[in-house]
Short mmCIF file of C-alpha atoms in Angstrom, two decimals:
data_model
loop_
_atom_site.label_atom_id
_atom_site.label_comp_id
_atom_site.label_asym_id
_atom_site.label_seq_id
_atom_site.Cartn_x
_atom_site.Cartn_y
_atom_site.Cartn_z
CA LYS A 52 -28.55 164.89 -106.06
CA MET A 53 -25.80 162.46 -106.93
CA TYR A 54 -22.43 163.70 -108.02
CA LYS A 55 -21.08 162.38 -111.31
CA GLY A 56 -18.68 163.55 -113.96
CA ASN A 57 -15.79 164.74 -111.79
CA HIS A 58 -12.51 163.13 -112.84
CA LEU A 59 -11.44 162.62 -109.20
CA PHE A 60 -14.57 160.67 -108.33
CA ASP A 61 -14.62 158.91 -111.68
CA SER A 62 -11.11 157.62 -110.99
CA LEU A 63 -12.36 155.97 -107.79
CA VAL A 64 -14.95 153.90 -109.62
CA SER A 65 -14.04 151.26 -112.17
CA ASP A 66 -16.03 150.85 -115.40
CA ASP A 67 -17.86 147.78 -114.09
CA GLN A 68 -18.93 149.68 -110.95
CA ARG A 69 -20.46 152.66 -112.76
CA GLY A 70 -24.11 152.89 -111.90
CA ARG A 71 -23.53 150.91 -108.68
CA VAL A 72 -21.38 153.46 -106.86
CA LEU A 73 -22.65 156.98 -106.38
CA PHE A 74 -21.25 159.96 -104.53
CA SER A 75 -23.50 162.51 -102.94
CA PHE A 76 -22.76 165.80 -101.23
CA ASN A 77 -26.22 165.85 -99.68
CA PRO A 78 -26.10 164.48 -96.15
CA VAL A 79 -28.48 161.72 -95.17
CA ARG A 80 -30.99 162.83 -92.56
CA ALA A 81 -30.14 161.55 -89.09
CA ASP A 82 -33.40 159.62 -88.82
CA GLU A 83 -32.60 157.77 -92.10
CA TYR A 84 -28.92 157.02 -91.44
CA GLU A 85 -29.37 153.81 -89.44
CA GLU A 86 -31.70 152.38 -92.10
CA LEU A 87 -29.14 153.22 -94.78
CA ILE A 88 -26.39 151.44 -92.85
CA ASP A 89 -28.63 148.42 -92.20
CA GLY A 90 -28.98 147.99 -95.95
CA ALA A 91 -25.24 147.62 -96.50
CA ASP A 92 -23.07 144.51 -96.43
CA VAL A 93 -19.72 146.04 -95.46
CA GLY A 94 -18.66 149.39 -94.01
CA ILE A 95 -15.59 151.24 -95.30
CA ALA A 96 -13.84 153.95 -93.33
CA PHE A 97 -10.72 155.47 -94.87
CA TYR A 98 -8.92 158.36 -93.25
CA LEU A 99 -6.00 160.25 -94.67
CA PRO A 100 -3.36 161.25 -92.16
CA CYS A 101 -2.87 164.98 -91.84
CA TRP A 102 0.64 166.00 -90.93
CA VAL A 103 -0.07 169.71 -90.54
CA PRO A 104 0.51 170.19 -86.79
CA GLU A 105 -2.26 172.77 -86.40
CA SER A 106 -4.95 170.48 -87.79
CA TYR A 107 -3.63 167.10 -86.64
CA LYS A 108 -4.68 167.69 -83.04
CA ASN A 109 -8.24 168.35 -84.23
CA ILE A 110 -8.32 165.17 -86.31
CA GLU A 111 -6.77 163.18 -83.49
CA THR A 112 -9.35 164.44 -80.98
CA VAL A 113 -12.62 164.84 -82.88
CA GLY A 114 -11.90 164.32 -86.56
CA LEU A 115 -12.62 160.59 -86.43
CA SER A 116 -15.76 161.02 -84.37
CA SER A 117 -18.37 160.90 -87.12
CA GLY A 118 -19.70 157.68 -85.65
CA LYS A 119 -19.87 155.78 -88.92
CA VAL A 120 -17.71 152.90 -87.66
CA ALA A 121 -19.87 152.59 -84.55
CA TYR A 122 -22.97 152.48 -86.77
CA TYR A 123 -21.32 149.80 -88.94
CA LEU A 124 -20.41 147.65 -85.96
CA HIS A 125 -23.82 148.12 -84.33
CA ALA A 126 -25.46 146.88 -87.55
CA GLY A 127 -23.13 143.86 -87.64
CA LEU A 128 -21.26 145.09 -90.69
CA PRO A 129 -17.70 143.92 -91.15
CA VAL A 130 -15.48 146.97 -91.60
CA ILE A 131 -12.62 147.74 -93.97
CA VAL A 132 -10.29 150.47 -92.73
CA ASN A 133 -6.93 151.76 -93.78
CA THR A 134 -3.83 151.55 -91.63
CA ALA A 135 -3.45 155.34 -91.37
CA THR A 136 -5.06 155.60 -87.92
CA THR A 137 -5.36 153.62 -84.70
CA LEU A 138 -8.81 152.56 -85.87
CA SER A 139 -6.97 149.84 -87.76
CA ASP A 140 -5.75 148.39 -84.46
CA ASN A 141 -9.31 148.39 -83.08
CA ILE A 142 -10.75 146.55 -86.06
CA CYS A 143 -7.98 143.95 -86.01
CA GLU A 144 -8.31 143.51 -82.23
CA GLY A 145 -12.05 142.95 -82.54
CA ARG A 146 -11.61 140.61 -85.53
CA CYS A 147 -14.54 142.45 -87.06
CA GLY A 148 -12.98 143.57 -90.31
CA ILE A 149 -9.83 144.00 -92.31
CA SER A 150 -7.21 146.72 -92.37
CA VAL A 151 -5.60 147.56 -95.71
CA SER A 152 -2.71 149.83 -96.55
CA SER A 153 -4.19 151.17 -99.80
CA SER A 154 -7.47 151.30 -101.67
CA SER A 155 -6.12 148.80 -104.20
CA GLU A 156 -6.45 146.13 -101.49
CA ILE A 157 -10.19 146.66 -100.97
CA ALA A 158 -11.23 144.02 -103.53
CA GLY A 159 -9.13 141.38 -101.78
CA ALA A 160 -10.49 142.43 -98.39
CA LEU A 161 -14.06 142.16 -99.69
CA SER A 162 -13.35 138.65 -100.97
CA LYS A 163 -11.89 137.62 -97.63
CA ILE A 164 -14.90 139.01 -95.76
CA GLU A 165 -17.33 137.38 -98.19
CA SER A 166 -15.71 133.98 -97.68
CA ASN A 167 -16.27 134.18 -93.91
CA TYR A 168 -19.01 136.79 -93.61
CA GLU A 169 -20.78 135.32 -90.58
CA PHE A 170 -17.51 135.31 -88.58
CA TYR A 171 -16.82 138.99 -89.27
CA SER A 172 -20.44 140.04 -88.79
CA ASN A 173 -20.74 138.21 -85.45
CA HIS A 174 -17.49 139.77 -84.27
CA ALA A 175 -18.69 143.21 -85.36
CA CYS A 176 -21.75 142.89 -83.11
CA LYS A 177 -19.71 141.47 -80.26
CA TYR A 178 -17.02 144.15 -80.51
CA PHE A 179 -19.62 146.89 -80.59
CA ASN A 180 -21.36 145.53 -77.50
CA THR A 181 -18.17 145.03 -75.49
CA GLU A 182 -16.04 147.99 -76.58
CA TRP A 183 -18.00 150.58 -78.58
CA ASN A 184 -21.42 150.78 -76.97
CA PHE A 185 -21.22 154.27 -75.52
CA ALA A 186 -24.66 154.12 -73.94
CA GLU A 187 -23.76 151.02 -71.96
CA LYS A 188 -20.46 152.47 -70.74
CA PHE A 189 -21.94 155.87 -69.99
CA HIS A 190 -24.66 154.34 -67.82
CA ASN A 191 -22.03 153.85 -65.10
CA VAL A 192 -21.05 157.53 -65.30
CA ILE A 193 -24.67 158.65 -64.95
CA HIS A 194 -25.14 156.33 -61.99
CA LYS A 195 -22.07 157.80 -60.23
CA LEU A 196 -23.22 161.34 -60.94
CA HIS A 197 -26.67 160.64 -59.50
CA SER A 198 -25.21 158.97 -56.43
CA ARG A 199 -23.24 162.16 -55.67
CA SER A 200 -26.21 164.50 -56.13
CA PRO A 201 -27.37 166.45 -53.08
#
C-alpha cells in the first residue's frame, strides 16, 4: 500500500516526480531488501538531529543502525547524506558519495554522481569492504573467542 495524498509527503515530491516517487509505510521483507537496494542507482540517508537530551543518546547509539547505508555501500551505490551526523564524515572519507546540508542540494549531488558514477560506485564497494564489512571484522573477534575456549 503506497501512501499518497498527504501534504507533507506531497511537498517532498515535485510535480515532475509524481508517479516516480512513492512512500510506503509497509516495511519490505528482510529477504527482499537486498534485491530492492540492488535495483537502485543511488542511496539517500537523511537524519534529523534530535536535541532532546533524553532521546539523543538513543539516536547516537542505535538510532542510525538501520543498516541502510551499509546495504547501499555493499551494493556499490553512491550515497547522498546530510551533514547532520558523523555519517557525513564517513561518506566523504570514503569518497563514496556526497554530503549535502539540505534537501535542496540533492539534485546537484545527483548530477555530480551521475557525471562520475563509476568512481563513486567503485569507492562505495571499496569503502564497504575496508571499513563497513562487519562480518569480516567480526571474524577476528570470533577467532579470539574460540582460542580462549576451554
